[in-house]
Structures are given as C-alpha cells and as structure tokens.
Tab-separated table of C-alpha atoms in Angstrom:
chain	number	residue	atom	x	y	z
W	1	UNK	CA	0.000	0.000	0.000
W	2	UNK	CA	1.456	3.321	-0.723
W	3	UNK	CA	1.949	5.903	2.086
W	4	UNK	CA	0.476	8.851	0.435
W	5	UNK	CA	-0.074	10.311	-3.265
W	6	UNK	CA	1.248	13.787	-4.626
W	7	UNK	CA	-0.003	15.921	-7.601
W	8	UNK	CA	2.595	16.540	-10.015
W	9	UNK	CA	0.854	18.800	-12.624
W	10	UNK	CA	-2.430	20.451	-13.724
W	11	UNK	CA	-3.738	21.594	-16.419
W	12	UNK	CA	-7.115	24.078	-17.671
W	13	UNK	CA	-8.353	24.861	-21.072
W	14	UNK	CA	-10.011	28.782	-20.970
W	15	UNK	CA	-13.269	28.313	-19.487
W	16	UNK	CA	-15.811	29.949	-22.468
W	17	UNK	CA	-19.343	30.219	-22.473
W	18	UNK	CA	-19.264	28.176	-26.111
W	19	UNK	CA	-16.452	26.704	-27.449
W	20	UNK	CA	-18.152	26.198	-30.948
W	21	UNK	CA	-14.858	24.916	-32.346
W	22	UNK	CA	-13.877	22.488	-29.752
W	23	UNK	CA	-15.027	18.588	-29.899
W	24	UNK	CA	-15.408	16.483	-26.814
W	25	UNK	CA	-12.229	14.970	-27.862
W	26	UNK	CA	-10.076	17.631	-28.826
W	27	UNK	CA	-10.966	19.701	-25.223
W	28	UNK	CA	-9.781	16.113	-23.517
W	29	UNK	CA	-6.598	15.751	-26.193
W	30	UNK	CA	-5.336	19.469	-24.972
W	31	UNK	CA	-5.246	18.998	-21.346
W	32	UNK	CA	-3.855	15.476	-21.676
W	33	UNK	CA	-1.302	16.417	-23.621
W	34	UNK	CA	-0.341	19.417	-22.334
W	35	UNK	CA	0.281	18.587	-18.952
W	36	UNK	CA	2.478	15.378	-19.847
W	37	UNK	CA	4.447	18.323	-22.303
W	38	UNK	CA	4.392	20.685	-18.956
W	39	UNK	CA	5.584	17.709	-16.293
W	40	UNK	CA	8.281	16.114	-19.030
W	41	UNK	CA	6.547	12.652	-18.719
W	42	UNK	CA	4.827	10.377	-21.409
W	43	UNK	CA	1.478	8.401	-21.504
W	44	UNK	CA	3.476	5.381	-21.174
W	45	UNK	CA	4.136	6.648	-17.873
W	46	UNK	CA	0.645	6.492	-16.540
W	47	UNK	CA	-0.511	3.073	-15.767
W	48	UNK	CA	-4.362	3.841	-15.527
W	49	UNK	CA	-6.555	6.771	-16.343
W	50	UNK	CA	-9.589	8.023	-14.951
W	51	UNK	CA	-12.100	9.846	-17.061
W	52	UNK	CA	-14.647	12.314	-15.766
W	53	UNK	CA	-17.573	13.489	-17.501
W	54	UNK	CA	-21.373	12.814	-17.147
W	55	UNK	CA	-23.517	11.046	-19.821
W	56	UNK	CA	-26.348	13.772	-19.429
W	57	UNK	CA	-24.429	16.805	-20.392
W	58	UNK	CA	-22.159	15.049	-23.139
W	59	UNK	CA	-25.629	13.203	-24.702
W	60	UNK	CA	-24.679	9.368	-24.554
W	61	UNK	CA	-23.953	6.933	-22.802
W	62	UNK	CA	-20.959	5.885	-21.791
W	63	UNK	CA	-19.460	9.519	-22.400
W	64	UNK	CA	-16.007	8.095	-21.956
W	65	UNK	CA	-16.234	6.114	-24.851
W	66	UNK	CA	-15.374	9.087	-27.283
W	67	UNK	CA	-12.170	10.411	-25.327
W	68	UNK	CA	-10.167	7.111	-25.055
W	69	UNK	CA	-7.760	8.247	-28.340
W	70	UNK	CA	-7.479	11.425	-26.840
W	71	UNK	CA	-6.380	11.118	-23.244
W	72	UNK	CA	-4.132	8.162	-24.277
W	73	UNK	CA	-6.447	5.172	-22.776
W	74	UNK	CA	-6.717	2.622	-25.281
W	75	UNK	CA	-5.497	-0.583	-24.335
W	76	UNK	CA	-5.264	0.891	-21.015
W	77	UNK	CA	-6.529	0.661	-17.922
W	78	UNK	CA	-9.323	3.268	-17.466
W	79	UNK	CA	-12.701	4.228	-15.399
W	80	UNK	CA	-14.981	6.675	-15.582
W	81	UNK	CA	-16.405	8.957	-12.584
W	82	UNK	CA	-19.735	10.070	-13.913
W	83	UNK	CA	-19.956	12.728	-10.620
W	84	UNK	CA	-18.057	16.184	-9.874
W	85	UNK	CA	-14.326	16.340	-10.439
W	86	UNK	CA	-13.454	16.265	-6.904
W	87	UNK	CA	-14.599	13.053	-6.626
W	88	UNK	CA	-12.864	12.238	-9.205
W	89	UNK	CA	-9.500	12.730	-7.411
W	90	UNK	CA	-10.744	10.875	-4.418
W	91	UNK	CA	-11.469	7.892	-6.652
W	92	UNK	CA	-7.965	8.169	-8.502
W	93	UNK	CA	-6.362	9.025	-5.023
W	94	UNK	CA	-7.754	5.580	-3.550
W	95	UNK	CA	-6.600	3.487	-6.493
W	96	UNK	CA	-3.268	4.661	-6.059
W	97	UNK	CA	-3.333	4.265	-2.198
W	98	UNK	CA	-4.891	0.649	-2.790
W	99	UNK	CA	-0.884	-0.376	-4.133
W	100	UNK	CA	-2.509	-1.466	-7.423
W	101	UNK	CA	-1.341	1.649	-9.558
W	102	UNK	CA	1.523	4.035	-9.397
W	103	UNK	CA	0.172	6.896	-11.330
W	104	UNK	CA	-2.952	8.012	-12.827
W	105	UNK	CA	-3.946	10.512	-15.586
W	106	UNK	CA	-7.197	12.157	-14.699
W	107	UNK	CA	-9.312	14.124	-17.145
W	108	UNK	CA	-12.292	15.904	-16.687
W	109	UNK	CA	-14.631	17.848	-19.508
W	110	UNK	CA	-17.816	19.307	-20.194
W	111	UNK	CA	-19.631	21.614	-22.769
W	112	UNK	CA	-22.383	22.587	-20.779
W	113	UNK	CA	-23.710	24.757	-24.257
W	114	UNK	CA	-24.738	21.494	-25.669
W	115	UNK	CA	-27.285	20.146	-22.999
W	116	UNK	CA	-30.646	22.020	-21.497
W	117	UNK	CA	-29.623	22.417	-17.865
W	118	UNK	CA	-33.105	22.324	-16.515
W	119	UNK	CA	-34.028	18.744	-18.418
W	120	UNK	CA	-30.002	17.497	-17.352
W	121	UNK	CA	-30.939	18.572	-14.076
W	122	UNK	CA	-34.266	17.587	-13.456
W	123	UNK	CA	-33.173	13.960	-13.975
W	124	UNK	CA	-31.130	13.814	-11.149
W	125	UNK	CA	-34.551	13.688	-8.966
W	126	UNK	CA	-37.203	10.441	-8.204
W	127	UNK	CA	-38.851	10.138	-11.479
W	128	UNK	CA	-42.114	8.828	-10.289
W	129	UNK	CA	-42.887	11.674	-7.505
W	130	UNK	CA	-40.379	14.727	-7.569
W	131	UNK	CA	-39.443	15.163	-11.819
W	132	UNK	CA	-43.416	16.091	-12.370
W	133	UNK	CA	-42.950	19.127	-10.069
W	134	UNK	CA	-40.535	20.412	-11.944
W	135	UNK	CA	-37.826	20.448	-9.716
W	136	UNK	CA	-34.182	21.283	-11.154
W	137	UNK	CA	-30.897	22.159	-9.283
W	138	UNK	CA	-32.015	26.403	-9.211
W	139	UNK	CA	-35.598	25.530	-7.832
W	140	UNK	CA	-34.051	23.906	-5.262
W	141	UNK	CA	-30.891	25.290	-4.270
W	142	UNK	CA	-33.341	28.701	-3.936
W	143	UNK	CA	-35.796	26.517	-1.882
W	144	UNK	CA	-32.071	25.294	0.309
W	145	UNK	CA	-30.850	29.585	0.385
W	146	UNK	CA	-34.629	29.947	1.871
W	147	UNK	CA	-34.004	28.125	4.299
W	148	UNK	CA	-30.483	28.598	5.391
W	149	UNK	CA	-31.033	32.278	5.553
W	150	UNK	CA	-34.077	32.506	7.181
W	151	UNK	CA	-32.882	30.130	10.427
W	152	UNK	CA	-29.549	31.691	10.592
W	153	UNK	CA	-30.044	35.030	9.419
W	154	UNK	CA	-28.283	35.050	6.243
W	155	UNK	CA	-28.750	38.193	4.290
W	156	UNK	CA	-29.266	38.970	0.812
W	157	UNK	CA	-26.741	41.224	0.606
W	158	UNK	CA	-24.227	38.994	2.168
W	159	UNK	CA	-24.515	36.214	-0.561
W	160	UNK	CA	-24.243	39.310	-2.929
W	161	UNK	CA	-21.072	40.161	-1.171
W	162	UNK	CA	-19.803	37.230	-2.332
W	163	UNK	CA	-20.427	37.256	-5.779
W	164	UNK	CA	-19.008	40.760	-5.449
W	165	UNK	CA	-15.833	38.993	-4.646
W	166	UNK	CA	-15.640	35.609	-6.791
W	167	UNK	CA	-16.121	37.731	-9.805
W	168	UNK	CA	-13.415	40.355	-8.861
W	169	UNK	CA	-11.115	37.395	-7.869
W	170	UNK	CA	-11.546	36.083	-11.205
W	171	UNK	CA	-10.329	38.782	-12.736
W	172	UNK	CA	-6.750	38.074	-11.305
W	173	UNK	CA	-7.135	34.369	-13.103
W	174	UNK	CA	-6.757	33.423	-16.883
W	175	UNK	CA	-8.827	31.092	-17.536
W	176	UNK	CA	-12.447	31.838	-15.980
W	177	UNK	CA	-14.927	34.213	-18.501
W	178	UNK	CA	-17.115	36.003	-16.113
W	179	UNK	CA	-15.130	37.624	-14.261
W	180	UNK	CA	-15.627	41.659	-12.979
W	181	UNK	CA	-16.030	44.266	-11.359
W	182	UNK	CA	-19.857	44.718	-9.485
W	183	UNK	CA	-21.013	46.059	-6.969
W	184	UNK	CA	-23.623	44.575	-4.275
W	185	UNK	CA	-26.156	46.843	-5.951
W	186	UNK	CA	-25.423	45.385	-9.218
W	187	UNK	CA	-25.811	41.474	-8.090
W	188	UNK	CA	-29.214	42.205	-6.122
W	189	UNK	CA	-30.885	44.399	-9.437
W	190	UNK	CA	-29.250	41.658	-11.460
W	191	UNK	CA	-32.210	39.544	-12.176
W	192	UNK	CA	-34.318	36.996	-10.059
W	193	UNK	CA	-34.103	34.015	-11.455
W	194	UNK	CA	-35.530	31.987	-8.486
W	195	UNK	CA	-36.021	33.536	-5.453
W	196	UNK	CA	-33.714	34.663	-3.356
W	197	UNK	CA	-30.969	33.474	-6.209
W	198	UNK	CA	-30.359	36.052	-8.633
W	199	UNK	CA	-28.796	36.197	-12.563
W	200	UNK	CA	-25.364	37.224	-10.483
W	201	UNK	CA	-25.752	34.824	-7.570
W	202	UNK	CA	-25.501	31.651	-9.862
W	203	UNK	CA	-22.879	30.305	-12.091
W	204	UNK	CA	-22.611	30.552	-15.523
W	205	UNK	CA	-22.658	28.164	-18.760
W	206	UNK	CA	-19.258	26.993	-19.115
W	207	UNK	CA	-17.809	24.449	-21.449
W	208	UNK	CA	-13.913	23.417	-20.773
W	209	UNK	CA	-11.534	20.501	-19.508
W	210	UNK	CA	-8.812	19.853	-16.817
W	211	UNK	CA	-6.175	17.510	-16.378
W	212	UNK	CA	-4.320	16.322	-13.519
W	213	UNK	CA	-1.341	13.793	-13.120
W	214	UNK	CA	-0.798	11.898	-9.472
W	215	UNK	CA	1.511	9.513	-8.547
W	216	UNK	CA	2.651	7.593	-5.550
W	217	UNK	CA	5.360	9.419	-3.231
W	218	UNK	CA	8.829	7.807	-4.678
W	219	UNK	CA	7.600	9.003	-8.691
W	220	UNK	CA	6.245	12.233	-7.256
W	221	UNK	CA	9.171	13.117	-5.762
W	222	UNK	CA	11.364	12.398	-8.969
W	223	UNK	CA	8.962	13.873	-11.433
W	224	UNK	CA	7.979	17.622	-9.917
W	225	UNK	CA	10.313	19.692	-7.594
W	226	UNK	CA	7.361	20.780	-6.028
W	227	UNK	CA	4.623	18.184	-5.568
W	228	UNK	CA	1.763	19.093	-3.899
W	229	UNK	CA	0.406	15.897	-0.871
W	230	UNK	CA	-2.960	14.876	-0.342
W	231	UNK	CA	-2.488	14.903	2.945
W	232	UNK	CA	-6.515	14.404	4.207
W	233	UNK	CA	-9.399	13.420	1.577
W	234	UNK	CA	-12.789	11.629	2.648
W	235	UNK	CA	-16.267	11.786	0.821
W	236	UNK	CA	-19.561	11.286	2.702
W	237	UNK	CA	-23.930	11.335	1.375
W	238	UNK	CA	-26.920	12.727	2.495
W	239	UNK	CA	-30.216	11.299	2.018
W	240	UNK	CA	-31.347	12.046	-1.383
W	241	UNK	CA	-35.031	12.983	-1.007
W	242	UNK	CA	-35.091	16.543	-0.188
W	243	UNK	CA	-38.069	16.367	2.721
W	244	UNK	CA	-35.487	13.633	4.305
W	245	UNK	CA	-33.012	16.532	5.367
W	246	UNK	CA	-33.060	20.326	7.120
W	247	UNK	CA	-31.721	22.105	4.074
W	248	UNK	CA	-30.251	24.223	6.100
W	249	UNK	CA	-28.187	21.576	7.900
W	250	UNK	CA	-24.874	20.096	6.015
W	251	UNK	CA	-23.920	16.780	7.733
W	252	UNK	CA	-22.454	14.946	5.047
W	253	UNK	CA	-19.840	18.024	4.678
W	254	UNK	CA	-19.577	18.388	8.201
W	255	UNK	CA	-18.196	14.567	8.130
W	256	UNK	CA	-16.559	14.415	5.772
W	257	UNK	CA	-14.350	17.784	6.787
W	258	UNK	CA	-13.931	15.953	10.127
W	259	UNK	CA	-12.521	12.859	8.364
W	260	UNK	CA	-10.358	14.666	6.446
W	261	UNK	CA	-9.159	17.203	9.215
W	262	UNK	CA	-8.179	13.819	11.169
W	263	UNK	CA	-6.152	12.422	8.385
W	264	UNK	CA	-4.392	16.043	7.695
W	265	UNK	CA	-3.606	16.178	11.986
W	266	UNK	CA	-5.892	19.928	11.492
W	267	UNK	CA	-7.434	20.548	14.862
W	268	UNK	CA	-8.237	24.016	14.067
W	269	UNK	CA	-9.256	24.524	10.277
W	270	UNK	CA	-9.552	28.535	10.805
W	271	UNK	CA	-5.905	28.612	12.038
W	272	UNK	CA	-4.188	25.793	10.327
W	273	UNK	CA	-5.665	26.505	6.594
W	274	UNK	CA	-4.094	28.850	4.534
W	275	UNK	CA	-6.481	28.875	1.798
W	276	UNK	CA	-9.924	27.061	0.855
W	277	UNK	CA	-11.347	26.399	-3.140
W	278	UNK	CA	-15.371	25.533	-2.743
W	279	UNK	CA	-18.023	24.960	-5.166
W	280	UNK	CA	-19.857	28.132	-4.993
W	281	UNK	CA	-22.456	26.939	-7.962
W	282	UNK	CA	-24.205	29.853	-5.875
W	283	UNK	CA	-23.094	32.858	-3.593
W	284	UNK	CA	-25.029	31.088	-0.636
W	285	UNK	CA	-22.971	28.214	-0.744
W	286	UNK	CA	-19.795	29.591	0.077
W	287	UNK	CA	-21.525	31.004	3.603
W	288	UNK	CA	-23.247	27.736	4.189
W	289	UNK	CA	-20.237	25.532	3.455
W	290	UNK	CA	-17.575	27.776	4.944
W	291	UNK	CA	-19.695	26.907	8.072
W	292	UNK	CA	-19.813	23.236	7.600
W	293	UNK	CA	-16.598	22.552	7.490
W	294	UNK	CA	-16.283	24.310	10.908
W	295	UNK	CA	-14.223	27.816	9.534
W	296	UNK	CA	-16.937	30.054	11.924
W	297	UNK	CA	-19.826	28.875	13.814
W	298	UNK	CA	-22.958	28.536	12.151
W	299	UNK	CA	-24.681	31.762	11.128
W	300	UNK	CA	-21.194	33.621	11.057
W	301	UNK	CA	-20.302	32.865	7.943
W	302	UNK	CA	-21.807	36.322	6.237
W	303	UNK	CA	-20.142	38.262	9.057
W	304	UNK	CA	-16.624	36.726	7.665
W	305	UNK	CA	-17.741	38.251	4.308
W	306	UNK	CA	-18.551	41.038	5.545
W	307	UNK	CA	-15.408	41.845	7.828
W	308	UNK	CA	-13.265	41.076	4.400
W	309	UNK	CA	-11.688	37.885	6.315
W	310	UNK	CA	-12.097	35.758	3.273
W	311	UNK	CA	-11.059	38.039	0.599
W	312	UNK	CA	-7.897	37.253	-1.564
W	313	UNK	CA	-5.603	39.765	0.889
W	314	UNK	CA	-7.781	38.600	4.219
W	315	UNK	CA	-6.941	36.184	6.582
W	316	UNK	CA	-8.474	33.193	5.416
W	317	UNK	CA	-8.578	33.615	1.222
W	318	UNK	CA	-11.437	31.539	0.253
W	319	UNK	CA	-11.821	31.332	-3.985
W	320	UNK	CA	-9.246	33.410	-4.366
W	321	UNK	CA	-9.695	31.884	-8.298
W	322	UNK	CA	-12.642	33.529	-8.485
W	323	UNK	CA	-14.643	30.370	-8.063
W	324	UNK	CA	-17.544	28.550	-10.121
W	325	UNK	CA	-19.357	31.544	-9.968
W	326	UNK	CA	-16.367	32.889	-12.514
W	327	UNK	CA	-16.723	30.653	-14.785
W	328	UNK	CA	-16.185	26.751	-14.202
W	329	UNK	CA	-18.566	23.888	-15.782
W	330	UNK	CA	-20.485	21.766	-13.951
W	331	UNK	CA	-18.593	17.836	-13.240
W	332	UNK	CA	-14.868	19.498	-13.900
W	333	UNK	CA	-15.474	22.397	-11.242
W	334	UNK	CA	-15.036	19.708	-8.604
W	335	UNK	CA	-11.613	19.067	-10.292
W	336	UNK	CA	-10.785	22.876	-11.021
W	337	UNK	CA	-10.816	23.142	-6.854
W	338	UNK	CA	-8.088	20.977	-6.649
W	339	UNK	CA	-5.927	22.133	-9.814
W	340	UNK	CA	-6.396	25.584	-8.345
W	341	UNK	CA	-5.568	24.554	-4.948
W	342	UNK	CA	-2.400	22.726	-5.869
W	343	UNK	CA	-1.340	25.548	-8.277
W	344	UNK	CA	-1.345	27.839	-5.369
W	345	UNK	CA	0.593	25.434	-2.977
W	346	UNK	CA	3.280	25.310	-5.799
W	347	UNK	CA	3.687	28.851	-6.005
W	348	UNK	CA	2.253	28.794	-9.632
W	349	UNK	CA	-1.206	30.860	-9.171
W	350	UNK	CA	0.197	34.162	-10.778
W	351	UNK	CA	-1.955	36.924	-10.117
W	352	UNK	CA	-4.066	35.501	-7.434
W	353	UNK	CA	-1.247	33.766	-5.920
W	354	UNK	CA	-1.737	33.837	-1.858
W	355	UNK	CA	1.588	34.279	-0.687
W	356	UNK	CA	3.189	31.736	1.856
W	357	UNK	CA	0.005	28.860	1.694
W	358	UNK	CA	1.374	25.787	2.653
W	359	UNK	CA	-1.749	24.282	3.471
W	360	UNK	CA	-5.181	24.377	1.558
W	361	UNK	CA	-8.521	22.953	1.066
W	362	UNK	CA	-10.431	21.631	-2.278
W	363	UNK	CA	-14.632	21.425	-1.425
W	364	UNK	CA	-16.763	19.677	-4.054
W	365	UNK	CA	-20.132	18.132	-4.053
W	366	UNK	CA	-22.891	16.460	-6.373
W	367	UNK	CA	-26.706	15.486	-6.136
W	368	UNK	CA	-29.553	17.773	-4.609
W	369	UNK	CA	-28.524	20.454	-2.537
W	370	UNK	CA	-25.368	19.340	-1.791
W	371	UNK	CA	-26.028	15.315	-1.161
W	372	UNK	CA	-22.483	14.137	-1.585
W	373	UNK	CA	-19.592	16.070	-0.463
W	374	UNK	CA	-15.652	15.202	-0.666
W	375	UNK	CA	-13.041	17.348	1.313
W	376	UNK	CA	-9.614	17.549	-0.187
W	377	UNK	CA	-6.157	18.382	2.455
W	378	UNK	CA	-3.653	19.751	-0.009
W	379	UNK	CA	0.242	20.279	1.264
W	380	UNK	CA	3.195	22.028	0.261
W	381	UNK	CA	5.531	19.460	-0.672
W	382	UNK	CA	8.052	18.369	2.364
C-alpha cells in the first residue's frame, strides 16, 4: 500500500461560455497532452486513467467512450467517474493508495452549451414523484438559500457580497470568462431568477476541460520539484429525497471535513488553513459551506464576508480563483478546486497567488442540494 499520493501537474483549457470549435475529444486531447508536455513525462508513464464526464451533459452513454484516443487510454486501464471532479481525485487518489497503480492521468470535460440544464438537471430527482414538479438544481438550491437564511439570518446582501468577490477574484485568473467588477447593488438588481438566487448569484454556462497527473510518493518526488500531498481526503452522502433533510443543515460536509481534518492532523481549520477552493455553484454556498466545514460557527459565515476575512488579501482567502461563480462547468469544477488549490501550494497561481500557503482545502459536491460532499487536504511538498 502506498503511504500517500502527490499531484505533479495540472492543467485548464479557458473556461468559455461556447467553445463552438472544440469537440469532446479535442478539449480532452489538450489537457492530456499538455500537462504530460508541462511535467516532461509520457502516456506510457501512466498506468491507468480516470475519465470524468457525465452522460447527461455530453448526450450518450458511456461519455467516456469518445475520449479514449485522446487522453491516451486505449489498451489501457481506465474508469470513468460520472460525478463532480473532486470526486474524481478521491477515486484516482484511492486506487493509487490501494498499491494497485503508481500513477494516474485524470481528465475531466464538459460543454455545458450542448445540454438544457433544466431537463439534465431535473433527472437527477425520483422520477415517479419529484421530476413532475418540476424540480431542477435552481428551484431547489433557492428553496435550500430559503431556508439557510431565514434560520440563521443570512442576508441577501451577504450572498451578494460574495459574488461581489468571486467575480473580482476572477479577474486576477486566466482562464475563468465572467469575471468583474460589481457592486452589491449590481448582483441584487441583477435579475431573479428563483427567489432569493439572482442572474449574479448563480454560475454561468461553461464548457472546458482539466487535467491532472498523481503519482505515488517515490515518482512524485522524482517527477515535480514541487509536488503538492494529499495529505486528508474523505467523501460522505446525504439522504437524497429533499423532505429527508433540514436544508439548512450540512452533515455529510460536516463529516466528511472531520474525516479529512483527522487524516491532515488539522485541529483548528480557521488557524491551520491557509487557503480554501469551494463549489460556490451559488453565492449562498460559500456562507453555508464555509460553516460546515467548521471555519466560523454557524450563522457567522456572512459576518466573515462582511469583515473582508475571506477576501484574496484577508486572513483566510477563500476562492481566491474567483470560483464557479467565474466561470467553471459543472462535473470538472469539482476538479478545477483541486488544480487551483495545488497551483497555489506550488507557487504557480500568478496573479491571485496567496503568498506563503502551505496548506489548503479543495470542497466539491454532487446530487440535490449538496447530497455528496468530498473534502480535499492539499500540502506544500516536504
């Protein structure tokens, strides 16, 4: 069994609203082959890949079927994680740690300009009782804000605040396409699109791929001068109907941060974090998960936003990559946390760069108001 698994090298296309040009393949062939050009290594130095893209959104099945030329898998050993990117990693993480595999390619795409998000999304609920009412991932995320806000005092204008911030953040990265300059004003008159969620407060359509190479300590070591440890990672799920759960409560992220905060040796996330990548799909979500993973104490979390603790130059930088709400597509955002996170532990995060993080924190999640999270410890290489 290996003793722990280090990121060598990542990789992003530019996130776009419609890349018209781009085919499934040739978004996967870019980031696969860029970041083996980047690290210096060869496919025939992977010994399995894992694929990560969602039937739904690509319109097939088995997506992964039409990227196996491109990221190098043929004749290979390769799986598939239909669910967000960071799960991904956990999945490619475990393989490694399991002593079968040494190193792993991971790839993760999506063009969500080619699907309807409200059908894609709709079919993630019960078809018999819940698909009939309409339901789709805004309907209910606005029903989960509702909730969260009203029994712990959330404001508006504190989930505005951090749009306000994402999208300024994002201006400091290449590769998101929403980013800019607003003002708090500007997100609340910015369209309702389902109450209390706003045109501003939610993420945009985004097509683009990432790449990712791991390996086992000893190739790690010899193939980046800076890898970057996954020092803590665990994944835990919610019940998935909706009337199961208090929207406004998070325990599958509040177990899975304390799995991963034992693994890491982090008794004090607030203090011993330099840095934290979420999925912020919508400005609520950064409040509500900053909370769950125990950075404040529930209910706090719009008071950190507001006191500037969690901007880029504040004590605790949270998206300082400007986030989902910048421009990241659904299934690779997941994957983008990580990449983002690791580029800033190797020093490599350019204009956002938080100076001095030795320690960060990758947040992704899939299914119905955040069902399934996974909680990512990220280390400066030692």
């Amino acid at each position: 069994m290996a003793d722990r698994v280090g990121i060598v090298g990542v990789y992003q296309t530019k996130y776009e609203s419609r890349k018209i040009f781009d085919s499934y393949p040739e978004l996967v062939f870019e980031v696969s082959s860029k970041v083996l050009e980047e690290t210096g290594l060869a496919i025939e130095d992977m010994d399995q890949i894992v694929t990560n893209s969602q039937d739904f959104w690509d319109g097939r099945t088995i997506s992964n079927r039409t990227v196996s030329e491109a990221c190098g898998s043929v004749l290979r050993a390769e799986s598939k994680v239909a669910m967000d990117g960071s799960f991904a990693v956990f999945y490619a993480a475990m393989r490694i740690l399991s002593g079968c595999y040494d190193s792993c390619l991971l790839v993760s795409h999506c063009k969500m300009s080619e699907g309807s998000p409200h059908l894609i999304n709709n079919a993630m609920f019960d078809p018999l009782y819940q698909r009939i009412l309409g339901f789709d991932e805004l309907a209910t995320c606005a029903m989960q804000a509702k909730r969260y806000m009203y029994k712990y005092g959330i404001t508006e204008e504190q989930c505005a605040q951090v749009a306000v911030k994402n999208l300024q953040n994002g201006k400091k990265n290449p590769y998101p396409h929403r980013a800019m300059d607003v003002t708090v004003g500007q997100v609340m008159s910015s369209g309702m699109l389902a109450d209390p969620i706003k045109a501003l407060d939610a993420y945009p359509i985004t097509d683009g791929a990432c790449a990712m190479i791991l390996a086992i300590e000893e190739k790690a070591r010899k193939w980046s001068p800076k890898p970057v440890w996954i020092t803590g990672i665990a994944s835990r799920l919610d019940s998935f109907y909706l009337g199961d759960r208090d929207l406004a409560e998070v325990a599958s992220l509040e177990l899975a941060a304390k799995k991963a905060y034992n693994m890491a040796g982090v008794t004090n996330p607030r203090q011993e974090i330099d840095l934290v990548e979420l999925s912020d799909f919508y400005s609520y979500q950064e409040l509500l998960w900053l909370e769950g993973m125990g950075f404040c104490q529930r209910g706090k979390a719009g008071e950190m936003i507001e006191k500037g603790i969690t901007a880029l130059n504040g004590e605790l930088p949270v998206n300082p990559s400007g986030g989902i709400l910048s421009g990241n597509p659904v299934t690779v955002a997941g994957a983008v946390r990580v990449a983002e996170a690791a580029l800033q532990l190797m020093g490599q995060a350019g204009q956002h760069q938080v100076e001095g993080a030795k320690r960060g924190l990758a947040q992704g999640h899939c299914g119905p108001c955040g069902q399934g999270q996974c909680v990512i410890i990220l280390e400066r290489g030692v």
